[in-house]
mmCIF file of C-alpha atoms in Angstrom:
data_model
loop_
_atom_site.group_PDB
_atom_site.id
_atom_site.type_symbol
_atom_site.label_atom_id
_atom_site.label_comp_id
_atom_site.label_asym_id
_atom_site.label_seq_id
_atom_site.Cartn_x
_atom_site.Cartn_y
_atom_site.Cartn_z
ATOM 1 C CA UNK A 209 13.523 -121.773 -13.124
ATOM 2 C CA UNK A 210 15.930 -119.389 -14.795
ATOM 3 C CA UNK A 211 15.499 -115.635 -15.020
ATOM 4 C CA UNK A 212 14.772 -116.028 -18.704
ATOM 5 C CA UNK A 213 11.832 -118.338 -17.940
ATOM 6 C CA UNK A 214 10.401 -115.883 -15.431
ATOM 7 C CA UNK A 215 10.843 -113.080 -17.968
ATOM 8 C CA UNK A 216 9.028 -115.037 -20.644
ATOM 9 C CA UNK A 217 6.247 -115.899 -18.207
ATOM 10 C CA UNK A 218 5.815 -112.234 -17.164
ATOM 11 C CA UNK A 219 5.830 -111.145 -20.786
ATOM 12 C CA UNK A 220 3.215 -113.775 -21.641
ATOM 13 C CA UNK A 221 0.963 -112.736 -18.757
ATOM 14 C CA UNK A 222 1.304 -109.052 -19.695
ATOM 15 C CA UNK A 223 0.573 -109.776 -23.311
ATOM 16 C CA UNK A 224 -2.482 -111.829 -22.324
ATOM 17 C CA UNK A 225 -3.804 -109.019 -20.135
ATOM 18 C CA UNK A 226 -3.192 -106.520 -22.928
ATOM 19 C CA UNK A 227 -4.866 -108.769 -25.486
ATOM 20 C CA UNK A 228 -7.819 -109.302 -23.146
ATOM 21 C CA UNK A 229 -8.133 -105.530 -22.632
ATOM 22 C CA UNK A 230 -8.073 -104.946 -26.378
ATOM 23 C CA UNK A 231 -10.721 -107.604 -26.922
ATOM 24 C CA UNK A 232 -12.828 -106.076 -24.149
ATOM 25 C CA UNK A 233 -12.544 -102.627 -25.696
ATOM 26 C CA UNK A 234 -13.437 -104.033 -29.103
ATOM 27 C CA UNK A 235 -16.494 -105.834 -27.725
ATOM 28 C CA UNK A 236 -17.566 -102.716 -25.780
ATOM 29 C CA UNK A 237 -17.182 -100.607 -28.910
ATOM 30 C CA UNK A 238 -19.274 -103.085 -30.901
ATOM 31 C CA UNK A 239 -21.909 -103.040 -28.166
ATOM 32 C CA UNK A 240 -21.983 -99.235 -28.097
ATOM 33 C CA UNK A 241 -22.174 -99.136 -31.883
ATOM 34 C CA UNK A 242 -25.092 -101.583 -31.815
ATOM 35 C CA UNK A 243 -26.829 -99.469 -29.160
ATOM 36 C CA UNK A 244 -26.244 -96.335 -31.216
ATOM 37 C CA UNK A 245 -27.699 -98.028 -34.307
ATOM 38 C CA UNK A 246 -30.771 -99.071 -32.323
ATOM 39 C CA UNK A 247 -31.147 -95.562 -30.895
ATOM 40 C CA UNK A 248 -30.646 -94.019 -34.339
ATOM 41 C CA UNK A 249 -33.219 -96.356 -35.896
ATOM 42 C CA UNK A 250 -35.719 -95.611 -33.112
ATOM 43 C CA UNK A 251 -35.158 -91.884 -33.508
ATOM 44 C CA UNK A 252 -35.539 -92.125 -37.283
ATOM 45 C CA UNK A 253 -38.811 -94.071 -36.871
ATOM 46 C CA UNK A 254 -40.061 -91.558 -34.317
ATOM 47 C CA UNK A 255 -39.231 -88.601 -36.559
ATOM 48 C CA UNK A 256 -40.933 -90.261 -39.534
ATOM 49 C CA UNK A 257 -44.121 -90.714 -37.504
ATOM 50 C CA UNK A 258 -44.204 -87.120 -36.284
ATOM 51 C CA UNK A 259 -46.844 -84.958 -38.026
ATOM 52 C CA UNK A 260 -44.313 -82.379 -39.112
ATOM 53 C CA UNK A 261 -40.614 -81.604 -39.347
ATOM 54 C CA UNK A 262 -37.872 -81.541 -36.719
ATOM 55 C CA UNK A 263 -34.933 -79.307 -37.582
ATOM 56 C CA UNK A 264 -31.605 -77.828 -36.572
ATOM 57 C CA UNK A 265 -30.489 -74.711 -38.405
ATOM 58 C CA UNK A 266 -28.143 -71.750 -38.171
ATOM 59 C CA UNK A 267 -29.623 -68.752 -36.391
ATOM 60 C CA UNK A 268 -29.988 -66.422 -39.362
ATOM 61 C CA UNK A 269 -32.985 -65.139 -41.378
ATOM 62 C CA UNK A 270 -32.486 -67.773 -44.094
ATOM 63 C CA UNK A 271 -32.241 -70.572 -41.510
ATOM 64 C CA UNK A 272 -29.548 -72.626 -43.239
ATOM 65 C CA UNK A 273 -30.452 -76.193 -42.327
ATOM 66 C CA UNK A 274 -27.968 -78.588 -40.762
ATOM 67 C CA UNK A 275 -30.594 -81.261 -40.185
ATOM 68 C CA UNK A 276 -34.255 -81.721 -41.075
ATOM 69 C CA UNK A 277 -36.410 -84.817 -40.636
ATOM 70 C CA UNK A 278 -38.206 -86.622 -43.444
ATOM 71 C CA UNK A 279 -41.457 -84.781 -42.633
ATOM 72 C CA UNK A 280 -40.133 -81.780 -44.566
ATOM 73 C CA UNK A 281 -41.282 -83.360 -47.833
ATOM 74 C CA UNK A 282 -44.951 -83.597 -46.868
ATOM 75 C CA UNK A 283 -44.835 -80.233 -45.150
ATOM 76 C CA UNK A 284 -43.146 -78.179 -47.868
ATOM 77 C CA UNK A 285 -42.752 -80.346 -50.971
ATOM 78 C CA UNK A 286 -38.948 -80.117 -50.723
ATOM 79 C CA UNK A 287 -36.691 -83.053 -49.801
ATOM 80 C CA UNK A 288 -34.339 -83.391 -46.884
ATOM 81 C CA UNK A 289 -31.339 -83.339 -49.229
ATOM 82 C CA UNK A 290 -32.466 -80.019 -50.745
ATOM 83 C CA UNK A 291 -32.627 -78.375 -47.335
ATOM 84 C CA UNK A 292 -29.407 -79.826 -45.956
ATOM 85 C CA UNK A 293 -27.425 -79.059 -49.136
ATOM 86 C CA UNK A 294 -28.498 -75.404 -49.134
ATOM 87 C CA UNK A 295 -30.588 -75.657 -52.318
ATOM 88 C CA UNK A 296 -33.634 -74.519 -50.328
ATOM 89 C CA UNK A 297 -33.860 -72.316 -47.232
ATOM 90 C CA UNK A 298 -36.811 -72.477 -44.837
ATOM 91 C CA UNK A 299 -36.705 -68.743 -44.192
ATOM 92 C CA UNK A 300 -37.363 -68.079 -47.878
ATOM 93 C CA UNK A 301 -40.531 -70.222 -47.838
ATOM 94 C CA UNK A 302 -42.170 -67.909 -45.297
ATOM 95 C CA UNK A 303 -44.598 -65.349 -46.712
ATOM 96 C CA UNK A 304 -42.620 -62.174 -47.395
ATOM 97 C CA UNK A 305 -44.896 -59.913 -45.336
ATOM 98 C CA UNK A 306 -44.362 -62.065 -42.215
ATOM 99 C CA UNK A 307 -40.593 -62.694 -42.331
ATOM 100 C CA UNK A 308 -39.326 -59.611 -40.500
ATOM 101 C CA UNK A 309 -41.938 -59.742 -37.732
ATOM 102 C CA UNK A 310 -41.338 -63.462 -37.227
ATOM 103 C CA UNK A 311 -37.560 -63.029 -37.142
ATOM 104 C CA UNK A 312 -37.781 -60.281 -34.521
ATOM 105 C CA UNK A 313 -40.131 -62.373 -32.404
ATOM 106 C CA UNK A 314 -37.723 -65.310 -32.443
ATOM 107 C CA UNK A 315 -34.709 -63.137 -31.608
ATOM 108 C CA UNK A 316 -36.556 -61.509 -28.710
ATOM 109 C CA UNK A 317 -37.296 -64.951 -27.262
ATOM 110 C CA UNK A 318 -33.790 -66.329 -27.791
ATOM 111 C CA UNK A 319 -32.271 -63.166 -26.336
ATOM 112 C CA UNK A 320 -34.072 -63.915 -23.060
ATOM 113 C CA UNK A 321 -33.187 -67.607 -23.178
ATOM 114 C CA UNK A 322 -36.834 -68.560 -23.709
ATOM 115 C CA UNK A 323 -38.473 -70.898 -26.182
ATOM 116 C CA UNK A 324 -40.203 -69.308 -29.162
ATOM 117 C CA UNK A 325 -43.600 -70.296 -30.531
ATOM 118 C CA UNK A 326 -45.142 -68.867 -33.693
ATOM 119 C CA UNK A 327 -47.891 -69.375 -36.250
ATOM 120 C CA UNK A 328 -47.213 -68.185 -39.793
ATOM 121 C CA UNK A 329 -47.732 -68.954 -43.480
ATOM 122 C CA UNK A 330 -45.391 -70.653 -45.931
ATOM 123 C CA UNK A 331 -45.547 -71.253 -49.686
ATOM 124 C CA UNK A 332 -44.833 -74.861 -50.711
ATOM 125 C CA UNK A 333 -43.110 -76.116 -53.861
ATOM 126 C CA UNK A 334 -46.394 -76.252 -55.811
ATOM 127 C CA UNK A 335 -47.380 -72.717 -54.750
ATOM 128 C CA UNK A 336 -49.866 -73.782 -52.082
ATOM 129 C CA UNK A 337 -50.127 -71.587 -49.013
ATOM 130 C CA UNK A 338 -50.017 -73.409 -45.677
ATOM 131 C CA UNK A 339 -50.314 -72.324 -42.073
ATOM 132 C CA UNK A 340 -47.669 -73.837 -39.791
ATOM 133 C CA UNK A 341 -46.989 -73.832 -36.054
ATOM 134 C CA UNK A 342 -43.381 -73.715 -34.909
ATOM 135 C CA UNK A 343 -41.800 -74.134 -31.503
ATOM 136 C CA UNK A 344 -38.100 -74.190 -30.742
ATOM 137 C CA UNK A 345 -35.196 -72.939 -28.697
ATOM 138 C CA UNK A 346 -31.760 -71.483 -29.365
ATOM 139 C CA UNK A 347 -28.563 -73.491 -28.872
ATOM 140 C CA UNK A 348 -25.995 -71.090 -27.461
ATOM 141 C CA UNK A 349 -22.233 -71.072 -27.867
ATOM 142 C CA UNK A 350 -19.737 -70.622 -25.018
ATOM 143 C CA UNK A 351 -19.908 -66.838 -25.392
ATOM 144 C CA UNK A 352 -23.703 -66.901 -24.956
ATOM 145 C CA UNK A 353 -24.519 -66.173 -28.587
ATOM 146 C CA UNK A 354 -27.438 -68.071 -30.115
ATOM 147 C CA UNK A 355 -25.727 -69.835 -32.998
ATOM 148 C CA UNK A 356 -28.251 -72.584 -33.773
ATOM 149 C CA UNK A 357 -31.994 -73.092 -33.571
ATOM 150 C CA UNK A 358 -33.608 -76.437 -32.863
ATOM 151 C CA UNK A 359 -37.314 -77.147 -32.923
ATOM 152 C CA UNK A 360 -40.359 -78.634 -34.557
ATOM 153 C CA UNK A 361 -42.768 -77.373 -37.256
ATOM 154 C CA UNK A 362 -46.191 -78.829 -38.078
ATOM 155 C CA UNK A 363 -49.032 -78.089 -40.481
ATOM 156 C CA UNK A 364 -52.060 -76.329 -38.906
ATOM 157 C CA UNK A 365 -53.816 -75.344 -42.141
ATOM 158 C CA UNK A 366 -56.907 -77.453 -41.352
ATOM 159 C CA UNK A 367 -57.232 -75.884 -37.917
ATOM 160 C CA UNK A 368 -56.799 -72.370 -39.282
ATOM 161 C CA UNK A 369 -59.403 -73.048 -41.975
ATOM 162 C CA UNK A 370 -61.847 -74.240 -39.315
ATOM 163 C CA UNK A 371 -61.093 -71.210 -37.136
ATOM 164 C CA UNK A 372 -61.721 -68.894 -40.088
ATOM 165 C CA UNK A 373 -64.988 -70.675 -40.947
ATOM 166 C CA UNK A 374 -66.050 -70.565 -37.297
ATOM 167 C CA UNK A 375 -65.180 -66.880 -37.067
ATOM 168 C CA UNK A 376 -67.221 -66.129 -40.187
ATOM 169 C CA UNK A 377 -70.153 -68.164 -38.838
ATOM 170 C CA UNK A 378 -69.972 -66.362 -35.493
ATOM 171 C CA UNK A 379 -69.820 -62.969 -37.215
ATOM 172 C CA UNK A 380 -72.811 -63.914 -39.374
ATOM 173 C CA UNK A 381 -74.800 -65.171 -36.384
ATOM 174 C CA UNK A 382 -73.886 -62.071 -34.391
ATOM 175 C CA UNK A 383 -75.021 -59.818 -37.241
ATOM 176 C CA UNK A 384 -78.317 -61.683 -37.520
ATOM 177 C CA UNK A 385 -78.926 -61.509 -33.757
ATOM 178 C CA UNK A 386 -77.887 -57.854 -33.465
ATOM 179 C CA UNK A 387 -80.196 -56.852 -36.285
ATOM 180 C CA UNK A 388 -83.155 -58.872 -35.047
ATOM 181 C CA UNK A 389 -86.312 -56.943 -34.188
ATOM 182 C CA UNK A 390 -86.816 -58.973 -31.013
ATOM 183 C CA UNK A 391 -84.543 -58.813 -27.984
ATOM 184 C CA UNK A 392 -82.208 -61.819 -27.710
ATOM 185 C CA UNK A 393 -80.624 -62.412 -24.298
ATOM 186 C CA UNK A 394 -78.373 -65.290 -23.270
ATOM 187 C CA UNK A 395 -77.761 -66.223 -19.626
ATOM 188 C CA UNK A 396 -75.661 -68.899 -17.905
ATOM 189 C CA UNK A 397 -76.868 -71.485 -15.393
ATOM 190 C CA UNK A 398 -76.535 -68.919 -12.588
ATOM 191 C CA UNK A 399 -78.776 -66.423 -14.364
ATOM 192 C CA UNK A 400 -75.976 -64.013 -15.328
ATOM 193 C CA UNK A 401 -76.356 -62.215 -18.643
ATOM 194 C CA UNK A 402 -73.777 -63.132 -21.301
ATOM 195 C CA UNK A 403 -75.178 -61.619 -24.525
ATOM 196 C CA UNK A 404 -77.544 -58.690 -24.991
ATOM 197 C CA UNK A 405 -78.328 -57.731 -28.584
ATOM 198 C CA UNK A 406 -79.083 -54.284 -29.987
ATOM 199 C CA UNK A 407 -82.842 -54.737 -29.730
ATOM 200 C CA UNK A 408 -82.507 -55.682 -26.057
ATOM 201 C CA UNK A 409 -80.404 -52.583 -25.416
ATOM 202 C CA UNK A 410 -82.995 -50.442 -27.133
ATOM 203 C CA UNK A 411 -85.963 -52.015 -25.339
ATOM 204 C CA UNK A 412 -84.547 -52.128 -21.812
ATOM 205 C CA UNK A 413 -82.259 -49.079 -21.954
ATOM 206 C CA UNK A 414 -79.048 -50.863 -20.860
ATOM 207 C CA UNK A 415 -75.739 -50.924 -22.754
ATOM 208 C CA UNK A 416 -74.061 -54.315 -23.141
ATOM 209 C CA UNK A 417 -71.032 -53.334 -21.051
ATOM 210 C CA UNK A 418 -73.353 -52.247 -18.217
ATOM 211 C CA UNK A 419 -75.512 -55.376 -18.150
ATOM 212 C CA UNK A 420 -73.073 -58.208 -18.933
ATOM 213 C CA UNK A 421 -72.555 -60.426 -15.884
ATOM 214 C CA UNK A 422 -75.588 -58.994 -14.074
ATOM 215 C CA UNK A 423 -78.413 -61.286 -12.938
ATOM 216 C CA UNK A 424 -81.205 -61.238 -15.513
ATOM 217 C CA UNK A 425 -83.770 -60.634 -12.770
ATOM 218 C CA UNK A 426 -82.811 -56.932 -12.954
ATOM 219 C CA UNK A 427 -85.024 -56.815 -16.068
ATOM 220 C CA UNK A 428 -88.054 -58.111 -14.173
ATOM 221 C CA UNK A 429 -90.553 -56.303 -11.923
ATOM 222 C CA UNK A 430 -92.057 -57.957 -8.865
ATOM 223 C CA UNK A 431 -93.067 -60.706 -8.294
ATOM 224 C CA UNK A 432 -90.901 -62.122 -11.106
ATOM 225 C CA UNK A 433 -87.757 -60.427 -9.743
ATOM 226 C CA UNK A 434 -87.891 -62.249 -6.399
ATOM 227 C CA UNK A 435 -89.028 -65.576 -7.840
ATOM 228 C CA UNK A 436 -86.593 -65.916 -10.740
ATOM 229 C CA UNK A 437 -83.512 -67.372 -8.987
ATOM 230 C CA UNK A 438 -85.571 -69.958 -7.110
ATOM 231 C CA UNK A 439 -87.390 -70.942 -10.281
ATOM 232 C CA UNK A 440 -84.120 -71.384 -12.177
ATOM 233 C CA UNK A 441 -82.568 -73.373 -9.342
ATOM 234 C CA UNK A 442 -85.638 -75.623 -9.112
ATOM 235 C CA UNK A 443 -85.588 -76.228 -12.852
ATOM 236 C CA UNK A 444 -81.908 -77.244 -12.784
ATOM 237 C CA UNK A 445 -82.619 -79.639 -9.907
ATOM 238 C CA UNK A 446 -85.892 -81.187 -11.050
ATOM 239 C CA UNK A 447 -86.403 -80.271 -14.718
ATOM 240 C CA UNK A 448 -89.815 -78.800 -13.889
ATOM 241 C CA UNK A 449 -90.760 -76.313 -16.618
ATOM 242 C CA UNK A 450 -92.902 -73.230 -16.255
ATOM 243 C CA UNK A 451 -91.520 -70.925 -18.941
ATOM 244 C CA UNK A 452 -88.646 -72.801 -20.619
ATOM 245 C CA UNK A 453 -89.777 -74.280 -23.905
ATOM 246 C CA UNK A 454 -93.001 -72.235 -23.809
ATOM 247 C CA UNK A 455 -93.979 -68.665 -24.435
ATOM 248 C CA UNK A 456 -96.194 -66.347 -22.416
ATOM 249 C CA UNK A 457 -96.983 -62.727 -21.720
ATOM 250 C CA UNK A 458 -95.202 -61.253 -18.725
ATOM 251 C CA UNK A 459 -93.910 -57.829 -17.678
ATOM 252 C CA UNK A 460 -90.431 -56.363 -18.138
ATOM 253 C CA UNK A 461 -88.670 -53.505 -16.353
ATOM 254 C CA UNK A 462 -86.626 -50.850 -18.097
ATOM 255 C CA UNK A 463 -83.544 -49.166 -16.708
ATOM 256 C CA UNK A 464 -85.633 -46.166 -15.622
ATOM 257 C CA UNK A 465 -87.853 -48.464 -13.533
ATOM 258 C CA UNK A 466 -90.901 -48.323 -15.811
ATOM 259 C CA UNK A 467 -92.677 -51.586 -16.572
ATOM 260 C CA UNK A 468 -94.109 -52.700 -19.892
ATOM 261 C CA UNK A 469 -95.703 -55.848 -21.341
ATOM 262 C CA UNK A 470 -93.509 -58.385 -23.161
ATOM 263 C CA UNK A 471 -93.898 -61.778 -24.782
ATOM 264 C CA UNK A 472 -91.151 -64.068 -23.467
ATOM 265 C CA UNK A 473 -89.957 -67.352 -24.973
ATOM 266 C CA UNK A 474 -87.032 -69.221 -23.341
ATOM 267 C CA UNK A 475 -85.061 -72.194 -24.714
ATOM 268 C CA UNK A 476 -82.173 -74.193 -23.250
ATOM 269 C CA UNK A 477 -78.907 -74.941 -25.062
ATOM 270 C CA UNK A 478 -75.706 -76.787 -24.098
ATOM 271 C CA UNK A 479 -72.295 -75.434 -25.149
ATOM 272 C CA UNK A 480 -69.190 -77.424 -24.162
ATOM 273 C CA UNK A 481 -71.193 -79.242 -21.470
ATOM 274 C CA UNK A 482 -72.395 -75.929 -19.996
ATOM 275 C CA UNK A 483 -76.120 -75.236 -19.794
ATOM 276 C CA UNK A 484 -77.246 -71.858 -21.039
ATOM 277 C CA UNK A 485 -80.617 -70.245 -21.710
ATOM 278 C CA UNK A 486 -81.675 -68.025 -24.594
ATOM 279 C CA UNK A 487 -84.602 -65.663 -24.186
ATOM 280 C CA UNK A 488 -86.519 -64.088 -27.081
ATOM 281 C CA UNK A 489 -88.442 -61.019 -25.989
ATOM 282 C CA UNK A 490 -90.990 -59.036 -27.963
ATOM 283 C CA UNK A 491 -92.018 -55.606 -26.713
ATOM 284 C CA UNK A 492 -95.817 -55.522 -26.591
ATOM 285 C CA UNK A 493 -96.077 -51.853 -25.633
ATOM 286 C CA UNK A 494 -96.959 -50.684 -29.145
ATOM 287 C CA UNK A 495 -99.288 -53.627 -29.669
ATOM 288 C CA UNK A 496 -100.980 -52.999 -26.329
ATOM 289 C CA UNK A 497 -101.354 -49.303 -27.104
ATOM 290 C CA UNK A 498 -102.853 -50.159 -30.496
ATOM 291 C CA UNK A 499 -105.211 -52.666 -28.894
ATOM 292 C CA UNK A 500 -106.270 -50.088 -26.307
ATOM 293 C CA UNK A 501 -106.825 -47.452 -28.995
ATOM 294 C CA UNK A 502 -108.843 -49.919 -31.059
ATOM 295 C CA UNK A 503 -110.878 -50.816 -27.987
ATOM 296 C CA UNK A 504 -111.539 -47.129 -27.252
ATOM 297 C CA UNK A 505 -112.574 -46.582 -30.871
ATOM 298 C CA UNK A 506 -114.923 -49.552 -30.712
ATOM 299 C CA UNK A 507 -116.432 -48.218 -27.486
ATOM 300 C CA UNK A 508 -116.819 -44.757 -29.026
ATOM 301 C CA UNK A 509 -118.420 -46.269 -32.135
ATOM 302 C CA UNK A 510 -120.799 -48.314 -29.998
ATOM 303 C CA UNK A 511 -121.675 -45.186 -28.034
ATOM 304 C CA UNK A 512 -122.423 -43.296 -31.270
ATOM 305 C CA UNK A 513 -124.531 -46.177 -32.509
ATOM 306 C CA UNK A 514 -126.529 -46.094 -29.283
ATOM 307 C CA UNK A 515 -127.014 -42.339 -29.647
ATOM 308 C CA UNK A 516 -128.119 -42.789 -33.232
ATOM 309 C CA UNK A 517 -130.530 -45.481 -32.231
ATOM 310 C CA UNK A 518 -131.870 -43.281 -29.463
ATOM 311 C CA UNK A 519 -132.287 -40.388 -31.920
ATOM 312 C CA UNK A 520 -134.158 -42.577 -34.378
ATOM 313 C CA UNK A 521 -136.447 -43.759 -31.619
ATOM 314 C CA UNK A 522 -137.091 -40.156 -30.525
ATOM 315 C CA UNK A 523 -137.836 -39.119 -34.096
ATOM 316 C CA UNK A 524 -140.207 -42.067 -34.507
ATOM 317 C CA UNK A 525 -142.019 -41.128 -31.304
#
């Protein structure tokens, strides 16, 4: 019960509280460290599974890397250590003729505080050219200057190759259609004209820019003009065919209002779940004129034969 006893007791309680606080802080630190390790491991797994490379670099044309994910190896052939040590710079892998334009595009975006998105070519370690897609954003300092860039880069070579092949195929198909002797016209499910090849322009007298989006019935005289939309609507509802999948002789109408005979064949196609119709049209005007001339010649020949026969009979008499 002396003052010394109370002093020792107070000191002991204080020391216990302090020791407990230290233990608590130590346990909390261990818990945070464990959480950070779990988060780091999850992030590392996520980055490894990404089809490309995440990065953080200095905002300069060379793009000195401060961090790149493991995907850099598959993407470029260079290791993470080579990028982060400064042995390799991403900006120097970009095709030389695209570097300046790409740099300006990125700086324009970062200057407005916007994300940048680009497609460009790189040359890998083994000399292979790849197309990549990049998206990122600038990390700004306190003074507003864009000092770092963070983003993601992935390989789009396969897509670009397919786009190039598709573009070549479309150009080839367009050349074949445009140089076809017969008119080739494509319409949508509402009857509006989408394509109109050179032969169609020559036969009907319309330019593509004048006829695109116009109902195809403008190329038909009566009664086809009035009946077309109802026929198309009925076909879409019931599947009843009168022309589609078959060919027949009908009449067409030129821009100047004159009519002429044509042979029409219509087929249905589906593009991206949209129904479209392709019409092949042959101008029968020349053929009809030739047939009429041949018929007139046959009639004239028959008339001459009758006259000859009559003359022979008269001579015999």
